[in-house]
């Protein structure tokens, strides 16, 4: 698989490409399948339909990897927090974890209640072309904790930060419990057939440097080490979004570092390029305009070159109103411009 070769810095005929949130609302096919499922969460819990939407972007865009269709929030949901997704508002939990007593709401063994995910993985791996990789994923403990503490998406992370500075032990207890579930969850995804795993730390940029490393990166590293010790052949990819300022301190046992669009690629290459394969980082909004998209591709390829060590991706997820034609063109463009 060209994507897996690239994760291991082996030579490939071109720079492989896939896109974060490549399955989603910008595809009419996705909207139709979601309709048939009933709701977004019903879709996540339906292995047959989750398989269908996972494969859609592989067929439509011809990307080099599929990413399992699910959501990072199914883990806290299966730890016992009731989850809903609301039109125009995003996800919301009906209970929050803000006190020691609230911790009692969290149940162990969430990884054993996510059978619908493993079933989807089995189905996807059966239908996916053998040259295309399947990526499994989870959210980072910190990013998941913010949702569990706030109850929903947040601009200020006020409750989470109040706990971080006021009751750090409680936050560590939450992070440790989430981490245990995530280790089991990723291990089971691998046993079910995923070829690589990625950890999304979407709200990394909410934290100042010292606390970022203590409350987020340490837990990401711990999960990565756990997977590498058990499954050394499975590439581990970490994506802490928006931490360009902390790149000097990044280290750990993993394979691929996800570069977000706000981090200059030349900076990431200088600081991390020798040690990690870099994945990224086209600003997704460039897909609104064909010429700006090409300019972005040329810029990234001029830095990363045609040698191994790079996987092309967006610097964050596809947005629902991006034109699919440009996504299709992006894949062709990267493949053609990076051909060895
Ligand atoms: O194609 C893929 O990338 C695989 C599927 C995937 C989804 N969510 C599907 C989804 C993945 C990898 C995620 C990860 C995820 N989910 C993250 C981390 C990555 C990132 O974007 O930073 C986060 C923070 C979430 C939590 C989440 N899920 C939010 C905040 C929202 C609402 C915002 C939005 O985009 O609507 C979701 C919903 C969600 N997850 C959708 C999809 C396709 C849209 C749901 C719909 O169909 O209406």
mmCIF file of C-alpha atoms and ligand atoms in Angstrom:
data_model
loop_
_atom_site.group_PDB
_atom_site.id
_atom_site.type_symbol
_atom_site.label_atom_id
_atom_site.label_comp_id
_atom_site.label_asym_id
_atom_site.label_seq_id
_atom_site.Cartn_x
_atom_site.Cartn_y
_atom_site.Cartn_z
ATOM 1 C CA UNK A 1 0.000 0.000 0.000
ATOM 2 C CA UNK A 2 1.500 3.273 -1.120
ATOM 3 C CA UNK A 3 0.067 5.145 1.864
ATOM 4 C CA UNK A 4 1.626 2.703 4.357
ATOM 5 C CA UNK A 5 4.954 2.755 2.479
ATOM 6 C CA UNK A 6 4.941 6.543 2.782
ATOM 7 C CA UNK A 7 4.226 6.338 6.542
ATOM 8 C CA UNK A 8 7.385 4.216 6.802
ATOM 9 C CA UNK A 9 9.393 6.619 4.646
ATOM 10 C CA UNK A 10 9.809 4.027 1.915
ATOM 11 C CA UNK A 11 9.961 5.144 -1.729
ATOM 12 C CA UNK A 12 6.606 5.599 -3.494
ATOM 13 C CA UNK A 13 5.781 6.418 -7.132
ATOM 14 C CA UNK A 14 4.137 9.710 -6.065
ATOM 15 C CA UNK A 15 3.158 11.512 -2.843
ATOM 16 C CA UNK A 16 0.059 9.755 -1.517
ATOM 17 C CA UNK A 17 -2.960 11.859 -0.616
ATOM 18 C CA UNK A 18 -6.152 11.608 1.427
ATOM 19 C CA UNK A 19 -8.257 14.331 3.058
ATOM 20 C CA UNK A 20 -9.419 14.777 6.609
ATOM 21 C CA UNK A 21 -13.251 14.636 6.662
ATOM 22 C CA UNK A 22 -13.161 13.247 3.136
ATOM 23 C CA UNK A 23 -16.499 11.554 3.841
ATOM 24 C CA UNK A 24 -19.158 14.116 4.617
ATOM 25 C CA UNK A 25 -21.751 16.641 3.637
ATOM 26 C CA UNK A 26 -19.961 18.038 0.558
ATOM 27 C CA UNK A 27 -20.821 14.698 -1.100
ATOM 28 C CA UNK A 28 -24.466 14.290 -2.138
ATOM 29 C CA UNK A 29 -23.919 10.535 -1.845
ATOM 30 C CA UNK A 30 -23.124 11.012 1.854
ATOM 31 C CA UNK A 31 -26.290 13.052 2.402
ATOM 32 C CA UNK A 32 -28.345 10.320 0.773
ATOM 33 C CA UNK A 33 -26.842 7.550 2.905
ATOM 34 C CA UNK A 34 -27.229 9.649 6.073
ATOM 35 C CA UNK A 35 -30.890 10.136 5.166
ATOM 36 C CA UNK A 36 -31.325 6.386 4.847
ATOM 37 C CA UNK A 37 -29.611 5.851 8.216
ATOM 38 C CA UNK A 38 -31.903 8.377 9.933
ATOM 39 C CA UNK A 39 -29.329 10.581 11.667
ATOM 40 C CA UNK A 40 -25.593 11.097 11.916
ATOM 41 C CA UNK A 41 -25.348 8.933 15.045
ATOM 42 C CA UNK A 42 -27.523 6.216 13.491
ATOM 43 C CA UNK A 43 -25.064 6.251 10.588
ATOM 44 C CA UNK A 44 -22.100 5.841 12.965
ATOM 45 C CA UNK A 45 -23.846 2.871 14.614
ATOM 46 C CA UNK A 46 -24.820 1.142 11.345
ATOM 47 C CA UNK A 47 -21.837 -0.933 10.084
ATOM 48 C CA UNK A 48 -23.288 -1.472 6.614
ATOM 49 C CA UNK A 49 -23.992 2.220 5.987
ATOM 50 C CA UNK A 50 -20.812 3.385 7.765
ATOM 51 C CA UNK A 51 -18.924 1.123 5.360
ATOM 52 C CA UNK A 52 -20.764 2.665 2.431
ATOM 53 C CA UNK A 53 -19.844 6.272 3.337
ATOM 54 C CA UNK A 54 -16.251 5.289 4.131
ATOM 55 C CA UNK A 55 -15.866 3.970 0.580
ATOM 56 C CA UNK A 56 -17.579 6.907 -1.173
ATOM 57 C CA UNK A 57 -14.569 9.278 -1.203
ATOM 58 C CA UNK A 58 -12.251 6.461 -2.258
ATOM 59 C CA UNK A 59 -14.421 5.859 -5.312
ATOM 60 C CA UNK A 60 -15.231 9.507 -6.053
ATOM 61 C CA UNK A 61 -11.849 11.131 -5.307
ATOM 62 C CA UNK A 62 -9.536 8.135 -5.764
ATOM 63 C CA UNK A 63 -7.590 9.003 -2.591
ATOM 64 C CA UNK A 64 -4.882 6.583 -1.428
ATOM 65 C CA UNK A 65 -6.458 5.870 1.950
ATOM 66 C CA UNK A 66 -9.909 5.492 3.435
ATOM 67 C CA UNK A 67 -10.624 6.749 6.948
ATOM 68 C CA UNK A 68 -13.088 4.818 9.028
ATOM 69 C CA UNK A 69 -16.401 6.656 9.181
ATOM 70 C CA UNK A 70 -17.284 7.360 12.802
ATOM 71 C CA UNK A 71 -16.757 10.206 15.244
ATOM 72 C CA UNK A 72 -14.318 10.867 18.067
ATOM 73 C CA UNK A 73 -17.261 11.367 20.466
ATOM 74 C CA UNK A 74 -18.525 7.767 20.324
ATOM 75 C CA UNK A 75 -15.938 6.921 23.018
ATOM 76 C CA UNK A 76 -17.246 9.302 25.720
ATOM 77 C CA UNK A 77 -20.734 8.272 24.609
ATOM 78 C CA UNK A 78 -19.937 4.619 25.304
ATOM 79 C CA UNK A 79 -18.309 5.631 28.597
ATOM 80 C CA UNK A 80 -21.838 6.560 29.620
ATOM 81 C CA UNK A 81 -22.496 10.144 28.489
ATOM 82 C CA UNK A 82 -25.633 10.588 26.438
ATOM 83 C CA UNK A 83 -24.760 12.259 23.120
ATOM 84 C CA UNK A 84 -26.831 14.160 20.570
ATOM 85 C CA UNK A 85 -25.914 15.980 17.356
ATOM 86 C CA UNK A 86 -28.106 19.005 16.679
ATOM 87 C CA UNK A 87 -28.621 20.753 13.348
ATOM 88 C CA UNK A 88 -26.496 23.885 13.131
ATOM 89 C CA UNK A 89 -25.179 23.448 16.696
ATOM 90 C CA UNK A 90 -22.960 20.397 16.628
ATOM 91 C CA UNK A 91 -22.549 17.760 19.321
ATOM 92 C CA UNK A 92 -23.901 18.003 22.873
ATOM 93 C CA UNK A 93 -23.718 15.697 25.908
ATOM 94 C CA UNK A 94 -26.664 15.770 28.311
ATOM 95 C CA UNK A 95 -24.393 15.281 31.337
ATOM 96 C CA UNK A 96 -21.025 16.899 32.075
ATOM 97 C CA UNK A 97 -18.048 15.813 34.168
ATOM 98 C CA UNK A 98 -17.083 18.719 36.435
ATOM 99 C CA UNK A 99 -16.690 17.236 39.912
ATOM 100 C CA UNK A 100 -15.228 14.166 41.566
ATOM 101 C CA UNK A 101 -18.783 12.899 41.972
ATOM 102 C CA UNK A 102 -19.483 13.253 38.245
ATOM 103 C CA UNK A 103 -16.619 10.796 37.617
ATOM 104 C CA UNK A 104 -18.966 8.064 38.843
ATOM 105 C CA UNK A 105 -20.961 8.557 35.634
ATOM 106 C CA UNK A 106 -18.049 7.161 33.623
ATOM 107 C CA UNK A 107 -18.070 3.414 33.040
ATOM 108 C CA UNK A 108 -15.055 1.280 32.222
ATOM 109 C CA UNK A 109 -14.870 -0.988 29.189
ATOM 110 C CA UNK A 110 -16.202 1.465 26.568
ATOM 111 C CA UNK A 111 -13.989 -0.324 24.022
ATOM 112 C CA UNK A 112 -16.165 -3.422 24.488
ATOM 113 C CA UNK A 113 -19.331 -1.514 23.611
ATOM 114 C CA UNK A 114 -18.026 -0.234 20.249
ATOM 115 C CA UNK A 115 -18.647 -3.451 18.337
ATOM 116 C CA UNK A 116 -20.463 -1.557 15.582
ATOM 117 C CA UNK A 117 -17.174 0.203 14.775
ATOM 118 C CA UNK A 118 -15.195 -3.053 14.547
ATOM 119 C CA UNK A 119 -17.954 -4.585 12.434
ATOM 120 C CA UNK A 120 -17.760 -1.586 10.059
ATOM 121 C CA UNK A 121 -13.963 -2.064 9.840
ATOM 122 C CA UNK A 122 -14.372 -5.738 8.885
ATOM 123 C CA UNK A 123 -16.812 -4.799 6.147
ATOM 124 C CA UNK A 124 -14.692 -1.914 4.828
ATOM 125 C CA UNK A 125 -11.512 -3.987 4.686
ATOM 126 C CA UNK A 126 -13.410 -6.670 2.763
ATOM 127 C CA UNK A 127 -14.608 -4.226 0.087
ATOM 128 C CA UNK A 128 -11.680 -1.815 -0.075
ATOM 129 C CA UNK A 129 -9.111 -2.327 -2.851
ATOM 130 C CA UNK A 130 -6.047 -4.053 -1.404
ATOM 131 C CA UNK A 131 -3.777 -1.181 -2.462
ATOM 132 C CA UNK A 132 -5.821 1.353 -0.437
ATOM 133 C CA UNK A 133 -5.086 1.709 3.270
ATOM 134 C CA UNK A 134 -7.759 1.966 5.957
ATOM 135 C CA UNK A 135 -7.056 4.504 8.710
ATOM 136 C CA UNK A 136 -8.585 4.052 12.162
ATOM 137 C CA UNK A 137 -8.744 6.955 14.608
ATOM 138 C CA UNK A 138 -9.710 8.398 17.959
ATOM 139 C CA UNK A 139 -9.759 11.817 19.585
ATOM 140 C CA UNK A 140 -7.011 12.814 21.997
ATOM 141 C CA UNK A 141 -7.788 12.522 25.701
ATOM 142 C CA UNK A 142 -7.615 16.336 26.084
ATOM 143 C CA UNK A 143 -9.915 17.053 23.124
ATOM 144 C CA UNK A 144 -12.437 14.451 24.330
ATOM 145 C CA UNK A 145 -12.193 15.753 27.909
ATOM 146 C CA UNK A 146 -13.129 19.272 26.754
ATOM 147 C CA UNK A 147 -16.389 17.920 25.325
ATOM 148 C CA UNK A 148 -17.056 15.861 28.456
ATOM 149 C CA UNK A 149 -16.420 18.848 30.750
ATOM 150 C CA UNK A 150 -18.076 21.584 28.678
ATOM 151 C CA UNK A 151 -20.863 19.310 27.388
ATOM 152 C CA UNK A 152 -20.471 20.794 23.910
ATOM 153 C CA UNK A 153 -18.049 22.620 21.648
ATOM 154 C CA UNK A 154 -16.590 25.728 23.271
ATOM 155 C CA UNK A 155 -14.788 28.928 22.339
ATOM 156 C CA UNK A 156 -13.234 29.571 25.749
ATOM 157 C CA UNK A 157 -12.957 26.087 27.337
ATOM 158 C CA UNK A 158 -13.770 27.897 30.590
ATOM 159 C CA UNK A 159 -14.884 24.862 32.627
ATOM 160 C CA UNK A 160 -12.014 22.731 31.353
ATOM 161 C CA UNK A 161 -9.412 25.381 32.183
ATOM 162 C CA UNK A 162 -10.965 26.082 35.561
ATOM 163 C CA UNK A 163 -10.469 22.395 36.343
ATOM 164 C CA UNK A 164 -6.976 22.338 34.808
ATOM 165 C CA UNK A 165 -5.687 25.128 37.057
ATOM 166 C CA UNK A 166 -8.007 24.630 40.037
ATOM 167 C CA UNK A 167 -8.254 20.854 40.345
ATOM 168 C CA UNK A 168 -5.548 19.341 38.109
ATOM 169 C CA UNK A 169 -5.880 15.951 39.842
ATOM 170 C CA UNK A 170 -9.473 15.637 38.706
ATOM 171 C CA UNK A 171 -8.545 16.508 35.127
ATOM 172 C CA UNK A 172 -5.717 13.952 35.224
ATOM 173 C CA UNK A 173 -8.176 11.347 36.518
ATOM 174 C CA UNK A 174 -10.506 12.015 33.575
ATOM 175 C CA UNK A 175 -7.629 11.998 31.069
ATOM 176 C CA UNK A 176 -6.259 8.723 32.467
ATOM 177 C CA UNK A 177 -9.632 7.018 32.290
ATOM 178 C CA UNK A 178 -10.250 8.228 28.731
ATOM 179 C CA UNK A 179 -6.724 7.144 27.724
ATOM 180 C CA UNK A 180 -7.337 3.603 28.971
ATOM 181 C CA UNK A 181 -10.494 3.352 26.862
ATOM 182 C CA UNK A 182 -8.674 4.782 23.823
ATOM 183 C CA UNK A 183 -5.809 2.279 24.037
ATOM 184 C CA UNK A 184 -8.266 -0.606 24.049
ATOM 185 C CA UNK A 185 -10.307 1.041 21.304
ATOM 186 C CA UNK A 186 -7.361 1.530 18.927
ATOM 187 C CA UNK A 187 -6.060 -1.984 19.661
ATOM 188 C CA UNK A 188 -9.450 -3.415 18.764
ATOM 189 C CA UNK A 189 -9.607 -1.304 15.599
ATOM 190 C CA UNK A 190 -6.237 -2.777 14.603
ATOM 191 C CA UNK A 191 -7.398 -6.318 15.402
ATOM 192 C CA UNK A 192 -10.455 -5.652 13.211
ATOM 193 C CA UNK A 193 -8.284 -4.630 10.254
ATOM 194 C CA UNK A 194 -7.233 -0.957 10.142
ATOM 195 C CA UNK A 195 -3.769 -0.416 8.621
ATOM 196 C CA UNK A 196 -2.809 2.766 10.501
ATOM 197 C CA UNK A 197 -4.202 4.840 13.365
ATOM 198 C CA UNK A 198 -4.493 8.587 13.887
ATOM 199 C CA UNK A 199 -5.128 10.597 17.054
ATOM 200 C CA UNK A 200 -6.897 13.955 16.528
ATOM 201 C CA UNK A 201 -6.038 16.651 19.068
ATOM 202 C CA UNK A 202 -8.325 19.269 17.595
ATOM 203 C CA UNK A 203 -8.280 21.582 20.616
ATOM 204 C CA UNK A 204 -4.534 21.482 21.287
ATOM 205 C CA UNK A 205 -4.255 25.207 20.610
ATOM 206 C CA UNK A 206 -6.461 26.023 23.594
ATOM 207 C CA UNK A 207 -3.536 25.434 25.967
ATOM 208 C CA UNK A 208 -0.378 27.354 26.853
ATOM 209 C CA UNK A 209 2.897 25.497 26.380
ATOM 210 C CA UNK A 210 3.620 24.019 29.822
ATOM 211 C CA UNK A 211 0.113 22.732 30.386
ATOM 212 C CA UNK A 212 -0.203 21.519 26.795
ATOM 213 C CA UNK A 213 2.593 19.041 27.362
ATOM 214 C CA UNK A 214 1.349 17.983 30.783
ATOM 215 C CA UNK A 215 -2.359 17.612 29.977
ATOM 216 C CA UNK A 216 -2.397 16.655 26.320
ATOM 217 C CA UNK A 217 0.813 15.658 24.578
ATOM 218 C CA UNK A 218 1.914 13.257 27.366
ATOM 219 C CA UNK A 219 -1.320 11.311 26.957
ATOM 220 C CA UNK A 220 -1.034 11.262 23.155
ATOM 221 C CA UNK A 221 2.522 9.926 23.500
ATOM 222 C CA UNK A 222 1.415 7.298 25.977
ATOM 223 C CA UNK A 223 -1.248 6.027 23.585
ATOM 224 C CA UNK A 224 1.284 6.046 20.719
ATOM 225 C CA UNK A 225 3.849 4.071 22.776
ATOM 226 C CA UNK A 226 1.219 1.544 23.788
ATOM 227 C CA UNK A 227 0.275 0.917 20.150
ATOM 228 C CA UNK A 228 3.880 0.859 18.874
ATOM 229 C CA UNK A 229 4.872 -1.665 21.575
ATOM 230 C CA UNK A 230 2.017 -3.987 20.673
ATOM 231 C CA UNK A 231 1.763 -3.396 16.940
ATOM 232 C CA UNK A 232 5.151 -2.117 15.723
ATOM 233 C CA UNK A 233 4.157 -2.528 12.062
ATOM 234 C CA UNK A 234 1.105 -0.231 12.386
ATOM 235 C CA UNK A 235 1.899 3.434 11.619
ATOM 236 C CA UNK A 236 0.774 5.862 14.336
ATOM 237 C CA UNK A 237 -0.112 9.416 13.276
ATOM 238 C CA UNK A 238 -0.571 12.275 15.738
ATOM 239 C CA UNK A 239 -2.358 15.520 14.820
ATOM 240 C CA UNK A 240 -2.126 18.277 17.422
ATOM 241 C CA UNK A 241 -3.865 21.192 15.713
ATOM 242 C CA UNK A 242 -2.384 24.659 15.983
ATOM 243 C CA UNK A 243 0.802 24.180 18.004
ATOM 244 C CA UNK A 244 3.379 25.642 15.598
ATOM 245 C CA UNK A 245 4.965 27.450 18.547
ATOM 246 C CA UNK A 246 5.779 24.227 20.410
ATOM 247 C CA UNK A 247 7.362 22.147 17.640
ATOM 248 C CA UNK A 248 10.798 22.224 19.306
ATOM 249 C CA UNK A 249 9.455 20.138 22.184
ATOM 250 C CA UNK A 250 7.708 17.480 20.103
ATOM 251 C CA UNK A 251 9.126 13.983 20.580
ATOM 252 C CA UNK A 252 7.781 10.477 21.089
ATOM 253 C CA UNK A 253 7.393 7.025 19.604
ATOM 254 C CA UNK A 254 5.170 7.572 16.568
ATOM 255 C CA UNK A 255 5.542 7.695 12.777
ATOM 256 C CA UNK A 256 3.633 10.565 11.196
ATOM 257 C CA UNK A 257 3.106 14.127 12.433
ATOM 258 C CA UNK A 258 -0.017 15.841 11.096
ATOM 259 C CA UNK A 259 0.716 19.454 10.166
ATOM 260 C CA UNK A 260 -2.285 21.786 10.370
ATOM 261 C CA UNK A 261 -2.723 24.689 7.920
ATOM 262 C CA UNK A 262 -1.679 27.344 10.449
ATOM 263 C CA UNK A 263 1.769 25.766 10.839
ATOM 264 C CA UNK A 264 4.173 26.753 8.036
ATOM 265 C CA UNK A 265 5.285 23.561 6.284
ATOM 266 C CA UNK A 266 8.912 24.731 6.015
ATOM 267 C CA UNK A 267 8.981 25.244 9.794
ATOM 268 C CA UNK A 268 7.535 21.777 10.423
ATOM 269 C CA UNK A 269 10.068 20.298 8.011
ATOM 270 C CA UNK A 270 12.994 22.058 9.677
ATOM 271 C CA UNK A 271 11.930 21.048 13.203
ATOM 272 C CA UNK A 272 10.481 17.560 12.662
ATOM 273 C CA UNK A 273 11.117 16.413 9.102
ATOM 274 C CA UNK A 274 14.157 14.278 9.969
ATOM 275 C CA UNK A 275 12.336 12.355 12.657
ATOM 276 C CA UNK A 276 8.763 12.067 11.421
ATOM 277 C CA UNK A 277 6.950 11.744 8.128
ATOM 278 C CA UNK A 278 4.901 14.926 7.750
ATOM 279 C CA UNK A 279 1.276 14.908 6.663
ATOM 280 C CA UNK A 280 -0.477 18.021 5.401
ATOM 281 C CA UNK A 281 -1.203 20.849 5.117
ATOM 282 C CA UNK A 282 -3.253 22.593 2.421
ATOM 283 C CA UNK A 283 -5.614 25.227 3.868
ATOM 284 C CA UNK A 284 -9.000 23.606 3.058
ATOM 285 C CA UNK A 285 -10.536 26.961 2.041
ATOM 286 C CA UNK A 286 -8.153 27.032 -0.943
ATOM 287 C CA UNK A 287 -10.481 24.434 -2.462
ATOM 288 C CA UNK A 288 -13.009 27.217 -3.048
ATOM 289 C CA UNK A 289 -10.802 28.498 -5.858
ATOM 290 C CA UNK A 290 -8.996 26.324 -8.391
ATOM 291 C CA UNK A 291 -6.067 28.706 -8.947
ATOM 292 C CA UNK A 292 -5.512 29.252 -5.209
ATOM 293 C CA UNK A 293 -5.672 25.506 -4.699
ATOM 294 C CA UNK A 294 -2.948 24.946 -7.278
ATOM 295 C CA UNK A 295 -0.836 27.715 -5.765
ATOM 296 C CA UNK A 296 -1.111 25.986 -2.370
ATOM 297 C CA UNK A 297 -0.186 22.600 -3.811
ATOM 298 C CA UNK A 298 2.857 24.048 -5.593
ATOM 299 C CA UNK A 299 3.988 25.768 -2.414
ATOM 300 C CA UNK A 300 3.738 22.605 -0.294
ATOM 301 C CA UNK A 301 5.415 20.396 -2.905
ATOM 302 C CA UNK A 302 8.202 22.957 -3.374
ATOM 303 C CA UNK A 303 9.031 22.520 0.318
ATOM 304 C CA UNK A 304 8.444 18.778 0.708
ATOM 305 C CA UNK A 305 9.843 17.801 -2.698
ATOM 306 C CA UNK A 306 9.269 14.454 -4.332
ATOM 307 C CA UNK A 307 11.335 12.426 -1.907
ATOM 308 C CA UNK A 308 9.766 10.214 0.735
ATOM 309 C CA UNK A 309 8.759 11.798 4.018
ATOM 310 C CA UNK A 310 5.517 13.482 2.983
ATOM 311 C CA UNK A 311 1.844 12.510 2.792
ATOM 312 C CA UNK A 312 -0.387 15.121 1.203
ATOM 313 C CA UNK A 313 -3.503 16.154 3.125
ATOM 314 C CA UNK A 314 -5.571 19.184 4.007
ATOM 315 C CA UNK A 315 -4.463 21.148 7.057
ATOM 316 C CA UNK A 316 -7.868 20.457 8.669
ATOM 317 C CA UNK A 317 -11.161 18.878 7.587
ATOM 318 C CA UNK A 318 -13.122 19.326 4.348
ATOM 319 C CA UNK A 319 -15.948 21.821 4.811
ATOM 320 C CA UNK A 320 -19.545 21.003 3.816
ATOM 321 C CA UNK A 321 -19.748 23.634 1.043
ATOM 322 C CA UNK A 322 -16.454 22.941 -0.722
ATOM 323 C CA UNK A 323 -16.878 21.987 -4.399
ATOM 324 C CA UNK A 324 -16.316 18.280 -4.957
ATOM 325 C CA UNK A 325 -14.880 18.951 -8.430
ATOM 326 C CA UNK A 326 -11.927 20.690 -6.822
ATOM 327 C CA UNK A 327 -11.416 17.836 -4.372
ATOM 328 C CA UNK A 328 -11.331 15.408 -7.316
ATOM 329 C CA UNK A 329 -8.923 17.707 -9.163
ATOM 330 C CA UNK A 330 -6.703 18.053 -6.087
ATOM 331 C CA UNK A 331 -6.013 14.324 -6.010
ATOM 332 C CA UNK A 332 -5.107 14.259 -9.715
ATOM 333 C CA UNK A 333 -2.988 17.381 -9.364
ATOM 334 C CA UNK A 334 -0.929 16.096 -6.432
ATOM 335 C CA UNK A 335 -0.419 12.752 -8.119
ATOM 336 C CA UNK A 336 0.705 14.333 -11.354
ATOM 337 C CA UNK A 337 2.915 17.050 -9.855
ATOM 338 C CA UNK A 338 4.612 14.675 -7.411
ATOM 339 C CA UNK A 339 5.208 11.774 -9.836
ATOM 340 C CA UNK A 340 8.791 10.559 -9.407
HETATM 341 O O1 LIG B 1 -14.118 11.359 6.758
HETATM 342 C C1 LIG B 1 -13.633 11.412 7.900
HETATM 343 O O2 LIG B 1 -12.755 12.209 8.235
HETATM 344 C C2 LIG B 1 -14.043 10.344 8.911
HETATM 345 C C3 LIG B 1 -15.063 10.686 9.827
HETATM 346 C C4 LIG B 1 -14.877 11.728 10.935
HETATM 347 C C5 LIG B 1 -15.958 12.507 11.390
HETATM 348 N N1 LIG B 1 -15.547 13.203 12.487
HETATM 349 C C6 LIG B 1 -17.292 12.514 10.803
HETATM 350 C C7 LIG B 1 -18.206 13.631 11.093
HETATM 351 C C8 LIG B 1 -13.774 12.021 11.736
HETATM 352 C C9 LIG B 1 -12.340 11.535 11.649
HETATM 353 C C10 LIG B 1 -14.221 12.964 12.727
HETATM 354 C C11 LIG B 1 -13.359 13.483 13.799
HETATM 355 C C12 LIG B 1 -13.869 14.547 14.680
HETATM 356 N N2 LIG B 1 -15.144 14.708 15.185
HETATM 357 C C13 LIG B 1 -13.057 15.561 15.249
HETATM 358 C C14 LIG B 1 -11.562 15.672 15.047
HETATM 359 C C15 LIG B 1 -11.177 16.204 13.727
HETATM 360 C C16 LIG B 1 -11.468 17.669 13.547
HETATM 361 O O3 LIG B 1 -12.289 17.969 12.668
HETATM 362 O O4 LIG B 1 -10.857 18.478 14.231
HETATM 363 C C17 LIG B 1 -13.881 16.366 16.052
HETATM 364 C C18 LIG B 1 -13.449 17.573 16.836
HETATM 365 C C19 LIG B 1 -15.193 15.810 16.007
HETATM 366 C C20 LIG B 1 -16.406 16.263 16.764
HETATM 367 C C21 LIG B 1 -17.487 16.672 15.856
HETATM 368 N N3 LIG B 1 -18.194 15.812 15.029
HETATM 369 C C22 LIG B 1 -18.012 17.970 15.678
HETATM 370 C C23 LIG B 1 -17.506 19.215 16.383
HETATM 371 C C24 LIG B 1 -19.042 17.867 14.743
HETATM 372 C C25 LIG B 1 -19.968 18.948 14.321
HETATM 373 C C26 LIG B 1 -19.322 19.941 13.432
HETATM 374 C C27 LIG B 1 -19.606 19.606 12.012
HETATM 375 O O5 LIG B 1 -18.660 19.521 11.221
HETATM 376 O O6 LIG B 1 -20.810 19.448 11.720
HETATM 377 C C28 LIG B 1 -19.096 16.525 14.315
HETATM 378 C C29 LIG B 1 -20.030 15.971 13.300
HETATM 379 C C30 LIG B 1 -19.430 15.160 12.186
HETATM 380 N N4 LIG B 1 -18.443 14.223 12.313
HETATM 381 C C31 LIG B 1 -19.859 15.182 10.833
HETATM 382 C C32 LIG B 1 -19.108 14.219 10.144
HETATM 383 C C33 LIG B 1 -19.217 13.819 8.704
HETATM 384 C C34 LIG B 1 -20.997 16.005 10.281
HETATM 385 C C35 LIG B 1 -22.251 15.388 10.752
HETATM 386 C C36 LIG B 1 -23.385 15.497 9.771
HETATM 387 O O7 LIG B 1 -23.501 14.620 8.883
HETATM 388 O O8 LIG B 1 -24.180 16.421 9.942
#
